Amino acid sequence: MKRPEPVQVIKQRRDAALAALVGGVPYIQYLDLRFDRRGDELTGVLPYNDKLIGNPMLPALHGGVTAAFLELTAVVTLSWAYLWEDIESGALEIDPSVAMPRLPKTVDFTVDYLRSGLPRDAYARARINRSGRRYASVHVEAWQDHRSKLFAQGTGHFVMPQART
């Protein structure tokens, strides 16, 4: 009988996989977007920065930043779910010289702006409504101070990358 891996090894593998996944998207670095991982659940964290303000008179987060935050959270969450089994089994090689599997491609993404994004940190969590071999549907919600007071939400449809052989 095989002994279970030490929890530190599993945590390092998960952290390395997430870092490799988000490290391949330059706009994630530009926004300084981070992901808080709790088991298989991800929460996108958009730390406040003055460069994210679209209307300095209010001030409010730029609508494009809000949409990108939602879409990137949806794509990374979808990819994380898609790769989860390979990450857990250790089948996914996490090597900086080898590219991670391709990300899902956005077919469409609709954003509902519910209120102005305030000049503070923002959080988003995505829920996968349907995920098949070729197509996925994801809903994502963003909030700032209180989880029940959303400032934006979005729904996206994605073409899944072809299975690795």
GROMACS .gro file of C-alpha atoms in nm:
model
  165
    1MET     CA    1   0.000   0.000   0.000
    2LYS     CA    2   0.135   0.339  -0.101
    3ARG     CA    3   0.184   0.591   0.181
    4PRO     CA    4   0.007   0.925   0.143
    5GLU     CA    5   0.225   1.217   0.044
    6PRO     CA    6   0.317   1.467   0.314
    7VAL     CA    7   0.086   1.766   0.320
    8GLN     CA    8   0.381   2.000   0.251
    9VAL     CA    9   0.451   1.821  -0.078
   10ILE     CA   10   0.088   1.848  -0.187
   11LYS     CA   11   0.074   2.216  -0.090
   12GLN     CA   12   0.397   2.292  -0.279
   13ARG     CA   13   0.266   2.112  -0.589
   14ARG     CA   14  -0.064   2.303  -0.578
   15ASP     CA   15   0.110   2.638  -0.522
   16ALA     CA   16   0.358   2.572  -0.804
   17ALA     CA   17   0.077   2.475  -1.043
   18LEU     CA   18  -0.122   2.789  -0.960
   19ALA     CA   19   0.187   3.011  -0.996
   20ALA     CA   20   0.266   2.854  -1.334
   21LEU     CA   21  -0.095   2.894  -1.447
   22VAL     CA   22  -0.118   3.266  -1.366
   23GLY     CA   23   0.246   3.336  -1.454
   24GLY     CA   24   0.173   3.281  -1.822
   25VAL     CA   25  -0.073   3.572  -1.846
   26PRO     CA   26   0.104   3.912  -1.856
   27TYR     CA   27  -0.214   4.110  -1.783
   28ILE     CA   28  -0.251   3.924  -1.454
   29GLN     CA   29   0.090   4.061  -1.352
   30TYR     CA   30   0.001   4.411  -1.474
   31LEU     CA   31  -0.314   4.415  -1.260
   32ASP     CA   32  -0.123   4.249  -0.973
   33LEU     CA   33  -0.411   4.000  -0.962
   34ARG     CA   34  -0.362   3.724  -0.706
   35PHE     CA   35  -0.547   3.407  -0.624
   36ASP     CA   36  -0.619   3.287  -0.273
   37ARG     CA   37  -0.635   2.908  -0.278
   38ARG     CA   38  -0.829   2.702  -0.026
   39GLY     CA   39  -0.822   2.342  -0.143
   40ASP     CA   40  -0.980   2.337  -0.487
   41GLU     CA   41  -1.152   2.676  -0.442
   42LEU     CA   42  -0.996   2.997  -0.575
   43THR     CA   43  -1.077   3.357  -0.490
   44GLY     CA   44  -0.940   3.628  -0.716
   45VAL     CA   45  -0.793   3.922  -0.526
   46LEU     CA   46  -0.741   4.255  -0.702
   47PRO     CA   47  -0.534   4.477  -0.469
   48TYR     CA   48  -0.617   4.846  -0.495
   49ASN     CA   49  -0.382   5.061  -0.701
   50ASP     CA   50  -0.431   5.418  -0.829
   51LYS     CA   51  -0.369   5.301  -1.188
   52LEU     CA   52  -0.697   5.101  -1.172
   53ILE     CA   53  -0.914   5.413  -1.133
   54GLY     CA   54  -1.113   5.507  -1.442
   55ASN     CA   55  -1.301   5.810  -1.308
   56PRO     CA   56  -1.092   6.010  -1.059
   57MET     CA   57  -1.388   6.240  -0.984
   58LEU     CA   58  -1.584   5.961  -0.813
   59PRO     CA   59  -1.327   5.778  -0.779
   60ALA     CA   60  -1.428   5.446  -0.932
   61LEU     CA   61  -1.253   5.141  -1.075
   62HIS     CA   62  -1.226   5.144  -1.454
   63GLY     CA   63  -1.497   4.934  -1.619
   64GLY     CA   64  -1.240   4.754  -1.834
   65VAL     CA   65  -1.039   4.661  -1.526
   66THR     CA   66  -1.356   4.526  -1.363
   67ALA     CA   67  -1.443   4.321  -1.673
   68ALA     CA   68  -1.087   4.187  -1.704
   69PHE     CA   69  -1.083   4.097  -1.333
   70LEU     CA   70  -1.405   3.898  -1.374
   71GLU     CA   71  -1.297   3.726  -1.696
   72LEU     CA   72  -0.949   3.636  -1.567
   73THR     CA   73  -1.098   3.496  -1.247
   74ALA     CA   74  -1.336   3.283  -1.457
   75VAL     CA   75  -1.058   3.157  -1.687
   76VAL     CA   76  -0.816   3.073  -1.406
   77THR     CA   77  -1.088   2.901  -1.200
   78LEU     CA   78  -1.197   2.700  -1.504
   79SER     CA   79  -0.837   2.602  -1.581
   80TRP     CA   80  -0.778   2.511  -1.217
   81ALA     CA   81  -1.079   2.280  -1.219
   82TYR     CA   82  -0.974   2.132  -1.555
   83LEU     CA   83  -0.622   2.055  -1.427
   84TRP     CA   84  -0.718   1.953  -1.071
   85GLU     CA   85  -0.698   1.575  -1.121
   86ASP     CA   86  -0.356   1.600  -1.288
   87ILE     CA   87  -0.226   1.832  -1.016
   88GLU     CA   88  -0.348   1.602  -0.739
   89SER     CA   89  -0.210   1.286  -0.897
   90GLY     CA   90   0.126   1.448  -0.972
   91ALA     CA   91   0.078   1.373  -1.344
   92LEU     CA   92   0.113   1.742  -1.435
   93GLU     CA   93   0.478   1.832  -1.483
   94ILE     CA   94   0.537   2.176  -1.335
   95ASP     CA   95   0.858   2.288  -1.498
   96PRO     CA   96   0.933   2.657  -1.567
   97SER     CA   97   1.086   2.562  -1.904
   98VAL     CA   98   0.768   2.378  -2.011
   99ALA     CA   99   0.452   2.577  -2.080
  100MET     CA  100   0.141   2.496  -1.883
  101PRO     CA  101  -0.154   2.359  -2.079
  102ARG     CA  102  -0.338   2.617  -2.284
  103LEU     CA  103  -0.609   2.826  -2.123
  104PRO     CA  104  -0.975   2.811  -2.228
  105LYS     CA  105  -1.067   3.058  -2.503
  106THR     CA  106  -1.345   3.309  -2.440
  107VAL     CA  107  -1.644   3.279  -2.673
  108ASP     CA  108  -1.839   3.557  -2.503
  109PHE     CA  109  -1.838   3.733  -2.171
  110THR     CA  110  -2.117   3.951  -2.036
  111VAL     CA  111  -2.064   4.187  -1.743
  112ASP     CA  112  -2.332   4.340  -1.523
  113TYR     CA  113  -2.201   4.652  -1.348
  114LEU     CA  114  -2.413   4.668  -1.033
  115ARG     CA  115  -2.247   4.967  -0.862
  116SER     CA  116  -1.922   5.162  -0.881
  117GLY     CA  117  -1.611   4.975  -0.778
  118LEU     CA  118  -1.466   5.174  -0.489
  119PRO     CA  119  -1.097   5.257  -0.446
  120ARG     CA  120  -1.016   4.948  -0.237
  121ASP     CA  121  -0.931   4.580  -0.276
  122ALA     CA  122  -1.177   4.368  -0.473
  123TYR     CA  123  -1.251   3.996  -0.461
  124ALA     CA  124  -1.413   3.758  -0.708
  125ARG     CA  125  -1.520   3.397  -0.707
  126ALA     CA  126  -1.631   3.194  -1.008
  127ARG     CA  127  -1.877   2.907  -1.025
  128ILE     CA  128  -1.861   2.664  -1.315
  129ASN     CA  129  -2.216   2.602  -1.437
  130ARG     CA  130  -2.120   2.349  -1.702
  131SER     CA  131  -1.790   2.206  -1.812
  132GLY     CA  132  -1.754   1.947  -2.083
  133ARG     CA  133  -1.473   1.836  -2.309
  134ARG     CA  134  -1.525   2.122  -2.554
  135TYR     CA  135  -1.739   2.388  -2.388
  136ALA     CA  136  -1.781   2.550  -2.046
  137SER     CA  137  -2.013   2.807  -1.891
  138VAL     CA  138  -1.898   3.010  -1.588
  139HIS     CA  139  -2.061   3.269  -1.361
  140VAL     CA  140  -1.839   3.502  -1.158
  141GLU     CA  141  -1.922   3.756  -0.886
  142ALA     CA  142  -1.711   4.043  -0.751
  143TRP     CA  143  -1.740   4.229  -0.422
  144GLN     CA  144  -1.533   4.457  -0.206
  145ASP     CA  145  -1.634   4.506   0.156
  146HIS     CA  146  -1.910   4.253   0.198
  147ARG     CA  147  -1.967   3.930   0.003
  148SER     CA  148  -2.340   3.993  -0.028
  149LYS     CA  149  -2.293   4.341  -0.182
  150LEU     CA  150  -2.168   4.267  -0.531
  151PHE     CA  151  -2.035   4.550  -0.745
  152ALA     CA  152  -2.018   4.340  -1.064
  153GLN     CA  153  -2.098   3.996  -1.197
  154GLY     CA  154  -2.034   3.822  -1.524
  155THR     CA  155  -2.121   3.516  -1.725
  156GLY     CA  156  -1.889   3.365  -1.981
  157HIS     CA  157  -1.881   3.082  -2.228
  158PHE     CA  158  -1.550   2.922  -2.316
  159VAL     CA  159  -1.402   2.672  -2.559
  160MET     CA  160  -1.193   2.423  -2.363
  161PRO     CA  161  -0.840   2.338  -2.473
  162GLN     CA  162  -0.796   2.002  -2.642
  163ALA     CA  163  -0.706   1.718  -2.409
  164ARG     CA  164  -0.338   1.646  -2.374
  165THR     CA  165  -0.217   1.318  -2.512
   0.00000   0.00000   0.00000
